Coordinates of C-alpha atoms and ligand atoms in Angstrom, one line a residue:
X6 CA 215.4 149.8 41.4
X7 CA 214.8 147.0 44.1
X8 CA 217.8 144.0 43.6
X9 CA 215.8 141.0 42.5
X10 CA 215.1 139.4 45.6
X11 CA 214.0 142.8 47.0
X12 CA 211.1 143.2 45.0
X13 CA 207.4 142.5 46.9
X14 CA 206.8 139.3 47.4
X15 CA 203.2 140.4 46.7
X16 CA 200.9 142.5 45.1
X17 CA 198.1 144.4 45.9
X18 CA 195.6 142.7 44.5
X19 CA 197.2 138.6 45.7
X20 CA 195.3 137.5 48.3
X21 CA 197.9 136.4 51.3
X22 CA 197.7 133.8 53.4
X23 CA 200.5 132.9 56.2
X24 CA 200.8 130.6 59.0
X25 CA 202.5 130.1 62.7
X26 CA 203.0 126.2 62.9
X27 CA 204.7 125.5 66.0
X28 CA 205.0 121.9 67.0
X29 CA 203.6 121.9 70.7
X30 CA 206.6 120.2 72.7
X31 CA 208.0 122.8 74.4
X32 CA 207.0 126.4 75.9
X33 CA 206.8 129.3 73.5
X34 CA 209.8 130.7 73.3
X35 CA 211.1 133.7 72.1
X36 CA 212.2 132.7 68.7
X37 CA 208.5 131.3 68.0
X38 CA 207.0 134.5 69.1
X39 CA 209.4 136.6 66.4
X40 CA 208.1 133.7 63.7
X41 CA 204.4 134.2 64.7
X42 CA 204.7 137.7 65.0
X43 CA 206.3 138.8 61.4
X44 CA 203.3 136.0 60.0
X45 CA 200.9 138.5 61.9
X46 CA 202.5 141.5 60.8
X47 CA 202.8 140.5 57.3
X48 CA 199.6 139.6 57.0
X49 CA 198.0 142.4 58.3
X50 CA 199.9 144.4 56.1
X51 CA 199.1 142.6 53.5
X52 CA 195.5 142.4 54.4
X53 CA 195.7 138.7 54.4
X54 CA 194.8 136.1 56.7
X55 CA 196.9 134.8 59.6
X56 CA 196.6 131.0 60.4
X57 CA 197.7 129.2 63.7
X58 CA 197.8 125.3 63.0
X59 CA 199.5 122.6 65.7
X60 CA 202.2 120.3 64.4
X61 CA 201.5 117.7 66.7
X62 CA 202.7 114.4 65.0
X63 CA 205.7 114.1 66.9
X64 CA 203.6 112.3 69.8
X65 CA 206.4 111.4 71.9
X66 CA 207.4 114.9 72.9
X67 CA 203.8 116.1 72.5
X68 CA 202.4 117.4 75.6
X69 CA 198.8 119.7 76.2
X70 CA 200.3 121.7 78.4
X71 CA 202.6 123.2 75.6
X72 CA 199.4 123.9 73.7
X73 CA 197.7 125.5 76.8
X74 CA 200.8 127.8 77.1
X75 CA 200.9 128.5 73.4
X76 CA 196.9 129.6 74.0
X77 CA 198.0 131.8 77.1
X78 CA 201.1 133.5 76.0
X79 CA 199.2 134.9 72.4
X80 CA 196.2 135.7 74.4
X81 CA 199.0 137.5 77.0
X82 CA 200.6 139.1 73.9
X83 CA 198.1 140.4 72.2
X84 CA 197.7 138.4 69.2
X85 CA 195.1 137.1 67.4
X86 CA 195.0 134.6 64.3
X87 CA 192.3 134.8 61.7
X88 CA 191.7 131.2 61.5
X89 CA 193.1 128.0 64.1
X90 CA 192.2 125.3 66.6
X91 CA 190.4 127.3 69.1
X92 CA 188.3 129.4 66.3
X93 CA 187.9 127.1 63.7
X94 CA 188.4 128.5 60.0
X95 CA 187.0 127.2 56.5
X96 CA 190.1 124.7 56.4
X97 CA 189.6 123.2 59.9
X98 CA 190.8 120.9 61.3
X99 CA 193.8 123.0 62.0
X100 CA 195.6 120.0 64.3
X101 CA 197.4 117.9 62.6
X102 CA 196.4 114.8 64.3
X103 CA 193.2 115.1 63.6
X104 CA 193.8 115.0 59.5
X105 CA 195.8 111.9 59.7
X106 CA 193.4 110.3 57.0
X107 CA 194.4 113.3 54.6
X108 CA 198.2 112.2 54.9
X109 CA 197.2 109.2 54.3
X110 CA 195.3 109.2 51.1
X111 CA 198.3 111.7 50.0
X112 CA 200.9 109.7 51.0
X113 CA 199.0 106.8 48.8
X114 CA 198.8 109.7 45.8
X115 CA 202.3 110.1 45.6
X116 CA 203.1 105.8 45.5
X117 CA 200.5 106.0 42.4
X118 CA 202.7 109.0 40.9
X119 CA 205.7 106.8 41.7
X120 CA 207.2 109.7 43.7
X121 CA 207.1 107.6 46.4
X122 CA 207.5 103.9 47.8
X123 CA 207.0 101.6 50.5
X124 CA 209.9 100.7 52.6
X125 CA 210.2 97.6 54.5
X126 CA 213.4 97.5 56.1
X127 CA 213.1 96.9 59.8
X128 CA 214.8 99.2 62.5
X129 CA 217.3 96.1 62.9
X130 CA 218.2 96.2 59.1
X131 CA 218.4 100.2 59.1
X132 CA 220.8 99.8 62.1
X133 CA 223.1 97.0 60.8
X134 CA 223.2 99.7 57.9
X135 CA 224.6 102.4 60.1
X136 CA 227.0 100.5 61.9
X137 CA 228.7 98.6 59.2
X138 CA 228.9 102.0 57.7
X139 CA 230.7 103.2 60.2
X140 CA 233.2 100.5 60.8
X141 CA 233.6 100.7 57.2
X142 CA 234.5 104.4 57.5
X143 CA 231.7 105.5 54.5
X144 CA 231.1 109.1 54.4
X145 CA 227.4 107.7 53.0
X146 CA 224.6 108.5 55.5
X147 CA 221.1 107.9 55.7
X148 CA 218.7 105.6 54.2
X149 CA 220.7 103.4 51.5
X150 CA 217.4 103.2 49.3
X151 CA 217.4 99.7 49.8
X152 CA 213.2 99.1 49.3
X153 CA 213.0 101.5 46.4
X154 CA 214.4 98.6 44.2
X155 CA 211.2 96.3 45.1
X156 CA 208.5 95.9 42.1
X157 CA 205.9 98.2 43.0
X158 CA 203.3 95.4 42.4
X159 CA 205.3 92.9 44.9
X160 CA 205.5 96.4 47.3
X161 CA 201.9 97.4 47.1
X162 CA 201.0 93.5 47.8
X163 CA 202.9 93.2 50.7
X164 CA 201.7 96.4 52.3
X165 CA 197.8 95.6 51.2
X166 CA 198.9 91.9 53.4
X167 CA 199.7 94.4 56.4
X168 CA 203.6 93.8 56.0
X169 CA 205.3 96.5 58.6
X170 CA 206.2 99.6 56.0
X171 CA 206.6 103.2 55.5
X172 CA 206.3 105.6 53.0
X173 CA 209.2 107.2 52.0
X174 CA 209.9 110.0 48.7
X175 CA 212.1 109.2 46.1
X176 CA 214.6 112.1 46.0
X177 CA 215.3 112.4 42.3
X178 CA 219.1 111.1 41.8
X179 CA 221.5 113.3 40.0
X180 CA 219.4 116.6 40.2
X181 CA 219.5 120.1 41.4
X182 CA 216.5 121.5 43.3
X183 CA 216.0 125.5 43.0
X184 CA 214.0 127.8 44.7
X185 CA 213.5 130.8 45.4
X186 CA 213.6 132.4 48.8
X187 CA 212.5 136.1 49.3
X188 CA 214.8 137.1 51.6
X189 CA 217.6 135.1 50.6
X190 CA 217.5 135.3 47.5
X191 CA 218.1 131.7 44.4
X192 CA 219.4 128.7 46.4
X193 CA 220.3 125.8 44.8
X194 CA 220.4 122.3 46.1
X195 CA 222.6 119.4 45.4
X196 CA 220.2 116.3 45.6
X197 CA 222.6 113.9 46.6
X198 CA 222.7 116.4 49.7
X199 CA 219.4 115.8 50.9
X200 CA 218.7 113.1 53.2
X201 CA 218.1 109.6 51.1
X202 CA 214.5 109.3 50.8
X203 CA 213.4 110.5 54.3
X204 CA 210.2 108.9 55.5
X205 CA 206.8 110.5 54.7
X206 CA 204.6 108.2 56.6
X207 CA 205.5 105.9 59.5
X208 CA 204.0 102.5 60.3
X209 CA 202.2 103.8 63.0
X210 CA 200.3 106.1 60.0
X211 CA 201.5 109.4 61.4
X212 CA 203.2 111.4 58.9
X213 CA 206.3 113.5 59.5
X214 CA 206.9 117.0 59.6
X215 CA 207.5 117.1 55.8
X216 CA 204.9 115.9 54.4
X217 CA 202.2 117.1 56.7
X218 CA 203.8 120.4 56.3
X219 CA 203.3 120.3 53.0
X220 CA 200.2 118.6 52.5
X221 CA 198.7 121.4 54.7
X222 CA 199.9 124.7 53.5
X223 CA 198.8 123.2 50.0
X224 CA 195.6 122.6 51.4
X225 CA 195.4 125.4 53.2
X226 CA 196.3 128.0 50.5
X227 CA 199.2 129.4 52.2
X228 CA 200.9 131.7 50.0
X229 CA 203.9 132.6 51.6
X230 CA 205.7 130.2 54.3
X231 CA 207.8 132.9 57.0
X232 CA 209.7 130.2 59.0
X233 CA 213.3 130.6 60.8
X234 CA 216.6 130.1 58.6
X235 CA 216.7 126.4 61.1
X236 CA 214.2 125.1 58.2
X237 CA 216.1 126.0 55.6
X238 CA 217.5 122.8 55.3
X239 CA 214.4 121.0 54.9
X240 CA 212.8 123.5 51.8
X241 CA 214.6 121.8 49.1
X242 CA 212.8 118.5 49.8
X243 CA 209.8 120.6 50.5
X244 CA 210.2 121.9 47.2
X245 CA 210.6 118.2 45.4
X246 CA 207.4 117.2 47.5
X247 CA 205.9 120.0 45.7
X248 CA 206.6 118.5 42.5
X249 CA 205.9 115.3 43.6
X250 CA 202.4 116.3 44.0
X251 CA 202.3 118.5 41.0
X252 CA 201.7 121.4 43.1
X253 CA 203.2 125.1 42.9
X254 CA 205.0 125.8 46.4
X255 CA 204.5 128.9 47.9
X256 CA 207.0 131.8 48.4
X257 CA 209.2 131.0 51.1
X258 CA 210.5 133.4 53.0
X259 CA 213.6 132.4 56.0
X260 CA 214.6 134.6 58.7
X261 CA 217.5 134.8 60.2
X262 CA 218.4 133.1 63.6
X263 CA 218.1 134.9 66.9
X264 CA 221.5 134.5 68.7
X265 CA 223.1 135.6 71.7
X266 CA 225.8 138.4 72.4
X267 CA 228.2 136.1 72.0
X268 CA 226.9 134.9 68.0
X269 CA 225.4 131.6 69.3
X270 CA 221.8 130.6 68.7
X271 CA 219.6 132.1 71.9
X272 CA 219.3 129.3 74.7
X273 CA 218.8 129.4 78.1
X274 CA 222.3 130.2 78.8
X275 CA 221.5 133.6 77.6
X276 CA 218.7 134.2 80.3
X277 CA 215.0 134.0 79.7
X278 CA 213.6 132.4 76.6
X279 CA 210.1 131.5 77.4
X280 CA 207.7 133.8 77.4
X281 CA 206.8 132.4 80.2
X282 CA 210.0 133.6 82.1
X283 CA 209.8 137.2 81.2
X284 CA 206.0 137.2 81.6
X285 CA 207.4 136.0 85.2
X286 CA 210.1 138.3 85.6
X287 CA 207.7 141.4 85.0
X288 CA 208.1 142.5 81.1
X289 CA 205.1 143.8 79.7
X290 CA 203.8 142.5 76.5
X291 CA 204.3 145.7 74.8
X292 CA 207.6 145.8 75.1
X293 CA 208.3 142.4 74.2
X294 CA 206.3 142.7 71.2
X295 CA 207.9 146.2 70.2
X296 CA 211.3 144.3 70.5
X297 CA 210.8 141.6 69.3
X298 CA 209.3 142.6 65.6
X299 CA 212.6 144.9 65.7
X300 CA 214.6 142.1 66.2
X301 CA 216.1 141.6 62.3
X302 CA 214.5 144.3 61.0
X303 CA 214.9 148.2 60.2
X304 CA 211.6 149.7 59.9
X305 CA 211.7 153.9 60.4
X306 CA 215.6 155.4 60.7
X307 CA 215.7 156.8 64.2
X308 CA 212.4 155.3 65.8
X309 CA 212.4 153.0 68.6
X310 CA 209.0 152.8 69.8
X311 CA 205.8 150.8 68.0
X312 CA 202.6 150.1 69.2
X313 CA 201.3 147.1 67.2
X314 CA 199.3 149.1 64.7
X315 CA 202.2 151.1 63.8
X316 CA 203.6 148.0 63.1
X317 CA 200.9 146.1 61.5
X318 CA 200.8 149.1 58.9
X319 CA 204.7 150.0 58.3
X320 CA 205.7 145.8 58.3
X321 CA 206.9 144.3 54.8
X322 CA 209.3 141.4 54.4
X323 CA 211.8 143.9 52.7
X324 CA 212.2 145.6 56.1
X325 CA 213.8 142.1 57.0
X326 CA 217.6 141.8 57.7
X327 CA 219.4 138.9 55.8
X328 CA 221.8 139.0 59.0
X329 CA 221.4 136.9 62.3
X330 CA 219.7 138.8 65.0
X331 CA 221.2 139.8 68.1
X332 CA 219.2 139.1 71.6
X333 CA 220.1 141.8 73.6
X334 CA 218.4 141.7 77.0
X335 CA 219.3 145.7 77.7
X336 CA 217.8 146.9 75.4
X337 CA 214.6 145.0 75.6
X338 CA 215.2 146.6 79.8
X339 CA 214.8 149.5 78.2
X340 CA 211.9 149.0 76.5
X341 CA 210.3 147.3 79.2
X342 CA 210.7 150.8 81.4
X343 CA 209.5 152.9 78.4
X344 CA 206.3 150.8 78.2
X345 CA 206.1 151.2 82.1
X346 CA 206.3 155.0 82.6
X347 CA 203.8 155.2 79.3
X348 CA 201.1 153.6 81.7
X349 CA 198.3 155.5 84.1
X350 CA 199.3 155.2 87.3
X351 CA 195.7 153.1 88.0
X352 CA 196.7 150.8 85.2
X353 CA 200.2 150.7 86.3
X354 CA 199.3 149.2 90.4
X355 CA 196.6 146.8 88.7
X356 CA 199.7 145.4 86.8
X357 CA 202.2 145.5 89.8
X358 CA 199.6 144.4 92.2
X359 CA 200.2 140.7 91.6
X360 CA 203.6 140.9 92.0
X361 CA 203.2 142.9 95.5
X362 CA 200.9 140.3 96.6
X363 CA 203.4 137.6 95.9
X364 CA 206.1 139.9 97.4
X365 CA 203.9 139.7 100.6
X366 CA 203.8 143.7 100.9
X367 CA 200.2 143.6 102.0
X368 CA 200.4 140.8 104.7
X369 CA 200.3 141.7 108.2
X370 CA 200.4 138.3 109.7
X371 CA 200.0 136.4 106.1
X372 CA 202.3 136.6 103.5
X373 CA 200.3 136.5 99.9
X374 CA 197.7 138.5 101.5
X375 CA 195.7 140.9 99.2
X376 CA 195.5 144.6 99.8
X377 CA 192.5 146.3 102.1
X378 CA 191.3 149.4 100.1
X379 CA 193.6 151.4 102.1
X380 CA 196.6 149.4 100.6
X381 CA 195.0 149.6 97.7
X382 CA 194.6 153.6 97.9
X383 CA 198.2 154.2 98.7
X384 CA 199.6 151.4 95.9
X385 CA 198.0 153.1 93.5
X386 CA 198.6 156.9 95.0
X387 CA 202.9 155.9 95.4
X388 CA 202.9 154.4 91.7
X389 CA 204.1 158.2 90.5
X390 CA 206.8 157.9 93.1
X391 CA 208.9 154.8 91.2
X392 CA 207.1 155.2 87.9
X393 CA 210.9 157.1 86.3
X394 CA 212.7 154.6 88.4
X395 CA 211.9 151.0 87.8
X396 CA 212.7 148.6 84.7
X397 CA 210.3 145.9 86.1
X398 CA 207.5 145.2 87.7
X399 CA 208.2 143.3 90.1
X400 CA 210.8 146.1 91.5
X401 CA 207.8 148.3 92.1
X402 CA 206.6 146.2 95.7
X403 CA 210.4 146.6 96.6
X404 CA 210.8 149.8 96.0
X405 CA 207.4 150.8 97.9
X406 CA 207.8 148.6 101.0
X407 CA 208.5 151.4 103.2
X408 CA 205.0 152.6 102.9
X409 CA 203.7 149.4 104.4
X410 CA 205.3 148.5 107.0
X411 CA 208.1 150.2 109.0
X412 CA 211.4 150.1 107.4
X413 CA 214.1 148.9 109.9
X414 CA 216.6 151.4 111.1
X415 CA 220.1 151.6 109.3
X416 CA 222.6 152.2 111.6
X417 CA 222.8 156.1 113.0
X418 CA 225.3 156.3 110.8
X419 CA 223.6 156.4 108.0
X420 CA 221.6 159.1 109.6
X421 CA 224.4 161.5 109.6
X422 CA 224.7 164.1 107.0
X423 CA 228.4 165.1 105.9
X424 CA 230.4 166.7 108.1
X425 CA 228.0 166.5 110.8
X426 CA 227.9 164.0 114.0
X427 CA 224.8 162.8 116.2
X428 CA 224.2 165.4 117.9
X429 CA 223.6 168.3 114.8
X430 CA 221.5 164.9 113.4
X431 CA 219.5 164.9 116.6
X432 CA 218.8 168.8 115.9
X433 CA 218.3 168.4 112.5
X434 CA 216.0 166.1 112.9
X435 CA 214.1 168.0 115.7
X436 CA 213.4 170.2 113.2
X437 CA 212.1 168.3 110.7
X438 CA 208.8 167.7 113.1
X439 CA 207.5 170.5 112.1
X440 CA 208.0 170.4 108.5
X441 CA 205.7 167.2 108.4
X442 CA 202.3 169.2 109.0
X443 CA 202.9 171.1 105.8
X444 CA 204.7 168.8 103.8
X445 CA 201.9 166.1 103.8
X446 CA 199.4 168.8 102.4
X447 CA 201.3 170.6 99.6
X448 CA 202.2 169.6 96.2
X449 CA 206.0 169.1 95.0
X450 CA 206.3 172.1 93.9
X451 CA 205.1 174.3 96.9
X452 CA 206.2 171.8 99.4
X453 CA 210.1 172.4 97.8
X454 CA 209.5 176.0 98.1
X455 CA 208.3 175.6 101.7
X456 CA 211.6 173.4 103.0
X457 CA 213.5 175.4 100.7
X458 CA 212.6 179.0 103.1
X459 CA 212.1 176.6 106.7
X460 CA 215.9 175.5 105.7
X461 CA 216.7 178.6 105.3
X462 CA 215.3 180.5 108.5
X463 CA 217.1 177.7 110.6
X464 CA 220.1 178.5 108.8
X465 CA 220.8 174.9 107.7
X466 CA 221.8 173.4 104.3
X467 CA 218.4 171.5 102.1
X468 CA 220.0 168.6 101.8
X469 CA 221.3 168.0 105.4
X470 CA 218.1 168.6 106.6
X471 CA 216.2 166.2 104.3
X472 CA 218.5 163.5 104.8
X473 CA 218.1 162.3 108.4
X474 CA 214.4 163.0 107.8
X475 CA 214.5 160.3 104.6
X476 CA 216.4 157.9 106.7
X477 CA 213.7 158.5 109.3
X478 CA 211.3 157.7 106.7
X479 CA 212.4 155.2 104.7
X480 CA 214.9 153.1 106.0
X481 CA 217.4 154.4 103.6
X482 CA 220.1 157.3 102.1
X483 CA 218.6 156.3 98.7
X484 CA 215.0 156.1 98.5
X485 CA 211.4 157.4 96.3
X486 CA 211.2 161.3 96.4
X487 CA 210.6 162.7 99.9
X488 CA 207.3 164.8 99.3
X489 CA 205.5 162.1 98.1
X490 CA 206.7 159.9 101.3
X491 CA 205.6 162.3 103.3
X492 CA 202.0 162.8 101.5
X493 CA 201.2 159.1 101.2
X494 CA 202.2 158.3 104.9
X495 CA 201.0 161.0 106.5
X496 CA 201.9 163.5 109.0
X497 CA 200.9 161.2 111.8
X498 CA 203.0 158.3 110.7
X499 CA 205.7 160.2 109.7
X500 CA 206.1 161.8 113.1
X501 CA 205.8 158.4 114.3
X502 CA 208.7 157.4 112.1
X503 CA 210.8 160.7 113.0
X504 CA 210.7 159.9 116.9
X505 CA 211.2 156.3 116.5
X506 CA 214.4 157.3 114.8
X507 CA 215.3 160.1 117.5
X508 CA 215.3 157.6 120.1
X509 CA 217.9 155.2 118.5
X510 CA 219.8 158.3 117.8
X511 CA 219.8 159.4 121.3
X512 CA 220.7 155.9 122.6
X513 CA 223.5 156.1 120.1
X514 CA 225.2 159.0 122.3
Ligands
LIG29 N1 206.4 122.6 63.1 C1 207.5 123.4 62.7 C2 208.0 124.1 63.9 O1 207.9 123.6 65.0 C3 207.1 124.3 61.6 C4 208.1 124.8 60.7 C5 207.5 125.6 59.5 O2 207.1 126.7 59.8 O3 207.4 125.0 58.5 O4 208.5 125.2 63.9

């Protein structure tokens, strides 16, 4: 039998709705994406409805490009929402600031349920408050209630005369508030350890996080409320708003933290957090979105890989770890190169091909410069050639620079195969002319079999005859397979490449 806590949160036959509600003053990050994506996931499991809605009443740090990037980097991912901003939805508007009435004529319902009152107290009084707290050493903090002793007659007079207030909730004194979170399990809540009587609705009639937070998923019939463990603290006066209102809260549900390696909450000390970044740095949304849903959670024993389906039918909130995740960048490397070598090759170039571009690989005289069809040809044709070999995308124009301009020459050196000196190079390479005929028509497989016999005719090791003709080729010991070089450039160019590198050989000795 499931532990208490560990039974469904739902059943069959409940209709579920869930929301992402970011506030739009920064860049989506990856802790947002992990909240927005188990709302997804849930709900799609559940066969419920996914909302997006923008908590934008915090105006001062409110800026449209965050909700431009928050458009860009779900479109980039992948994911959809049933009902939000840009689609509309039978509960629209979904932006905050444009239901500031509705917190309004709430705000007003819960000063007529005497849940709530109208604070006067300027920010000079508030902060005379503070300080002579502090000098005074009190361990009290907050607001000292000071407007909740005004009549309510004399209060509702002075704010009808357009006195300067707020609205603020009367935490009840002396209670305990209890609820019950899914993953977590009963919590319980000291009153006296929630903020004093937080503000509801500033003067300048914007509400705050807490009550439009709550207003809306009331209004909105969201059923269960997925949010990260950082708004834990706030569900207990969630929970009295509920009340407040008379209103059953939904089932809340908070997920643990995503930290770094070293157990602190991910920042930018870590690496990349924007989606932005990694976009940038060449992770494919697959593979973030694979990682992510894995991050804090334990779906199939043994199995790494998800596509989005897989995980939109396998996803449940019991599959959720109580424990703090673990960012590891790695592993989500790894991922990122699984997702690459499951692409076609065609598929693969059109996704590299930006980063090339930037790289400059295609610019004769201009950097930036797009590909002729050529280019294009032999981008696409050299994608097998790095496929098994590259984390990133943007390694892939690195990797293949070679083939679009000539590589500079290492010192001769590096040309030299063990044991050997210049001169045995010189040979060795002499003989590699004629391998590049026949090597730029046949197939791996053929081609080893054909250097394989030519090496040994000429009674010469395979390897120390391939190497000075890779260096010839490619700038480099290390480099994409040889074969493929040679097919993609061409015996022409190759030979090309093998004389250049003969001459600086010869005017080595
Ligand atoms: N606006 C809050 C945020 O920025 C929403 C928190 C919640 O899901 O209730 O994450």
């Amino acid at each position: 039998m499931l532990a208490p806590e560990m039974t469904p949160c739902y059943t069959p036959s409940m209709i579920t709705r869930d929301r992402y509600a970011p506030s739009p003053t920064g860049l989506q990050h990856i802790g947002g994406v992990r909240t927005a994506l188990f709302n997804y996931l849930f709900a799609k499991a559940s066969g419920g409805t996914f909302i997006l809605r923008l908590e934008d009443t915090d105006r001062s740090r409110f800026d449209t490009a965050y909700v431009q990037n928050l458009y860009n980097t779900f479109a980039w991912l992948g994911l959809h929402w049933d009902e939000g901003p840009d689609i509309g939805g039978p509960y629209a508007p979904y932006i905050q600031s444009e239901r500031l009435a509705l917190y309004q004529q709430y705000a007003l319902d819960l000063i007529d349920k005497d849940t709530a009152y109208y604070c006067f107290c300027s920010p000079e009084r508030l902060e005379t408050v503070r300080s002579d707290r502090e000098a005074a050493h009190s361990s009290e903090t907050g607001y000292d209630r000071y407007c909740r002793a005004v009549k309510r007659e004399d209060a509702a007079r002075r704010a009808a005369d357009g006195e300067p207030c707020v609205i603020r909730l009367k935490i009840p004194l002396d209670h305990t508030t209890r609820f019950h979170d899914h993953l977590l399990g009963d919590i319980e809540w000291q009153n006296t350890d929630i903020n004093p009587d937080p503000v509801l609705l500033k003067s300048d009639g914007f509400p705050t996080y807490h009550l439009a937070n709550v207003v809306d998923d009331h209004l909105m019939g969201i059923t269960h409320v997925l949010r990260a463990q950082e708004w834990l603290s706030s569900t207990p006066l969630h929970v009295i708003l509920y009340q407040s209102f008379g209103w059953n809260p939904p089932t809340f549900c908070h997920v643990p933290m995503v930290m770094g390696q070293d157990g602190k909450k991910l920042s930018k000390r870590h690496g990349a957090t924007s989606v932005d970044e990694f976009r940038r740095q060449g992770y494919l949304p697959e593979a973030l979105i694979n990682y992510v849903a894995l991050l804090g959670a334990s779906y199939t024993e043994g199995k790494d890989l998800y596509t989005l389906e897989e995980l939109e039918a396998c996803f449940s909130i019991e599959k959720l770890n109580k424990a703090p995740a673990i960012f590891d960048y790695k592993k989500l490397e790894w991922y990122n190169g699984q997702y690459i070598r499951m692409k076609s090759d065609e598929d693969l170039a059109a996704l590299a091909l930006p980063h090339a571009i930037d790289a400059g690989l295609f610019g004769q005289n201009k950097n930036n410069a797009a590909p002729d069809k050529t280019q294009r040809r032999i981008f696409t044709e050299a994608i097998p050639l790095i496929k098994e070999r590259v984390s990133f995308l943007h390694e892939i124009p690195e990797k293949l620079r070679y083939l679009f301009a000539e590589p500079s020459l290492p010192q001769t050196s590096e040309f030299v195969p063990k044991k050997m000196d210049i001169a045995k190079t010189i040979e060795l390479l002499e003989l590699s002319r004629e391998l590049l005929e026949p090597l730029a028509s046949l197939n791996d497989a053929d081609a080893e079999v054909f250097i394989k016999a030519y090496a040994e005719s000429h009674s010469v090791k395979l390897g120390d005859l391939m190497m000075p003709l890779r260096v010839a080729l490619t700038g480099a010991r290390v480099s994409p397979p040889l074969f493929g070089t040679v097919r993609i450039l061409g015996a022409q160019v190759s030979l090309v490449r093998v004389e250049r590198a003969l001459a600086a050989l010869h005017a080595a000795t």
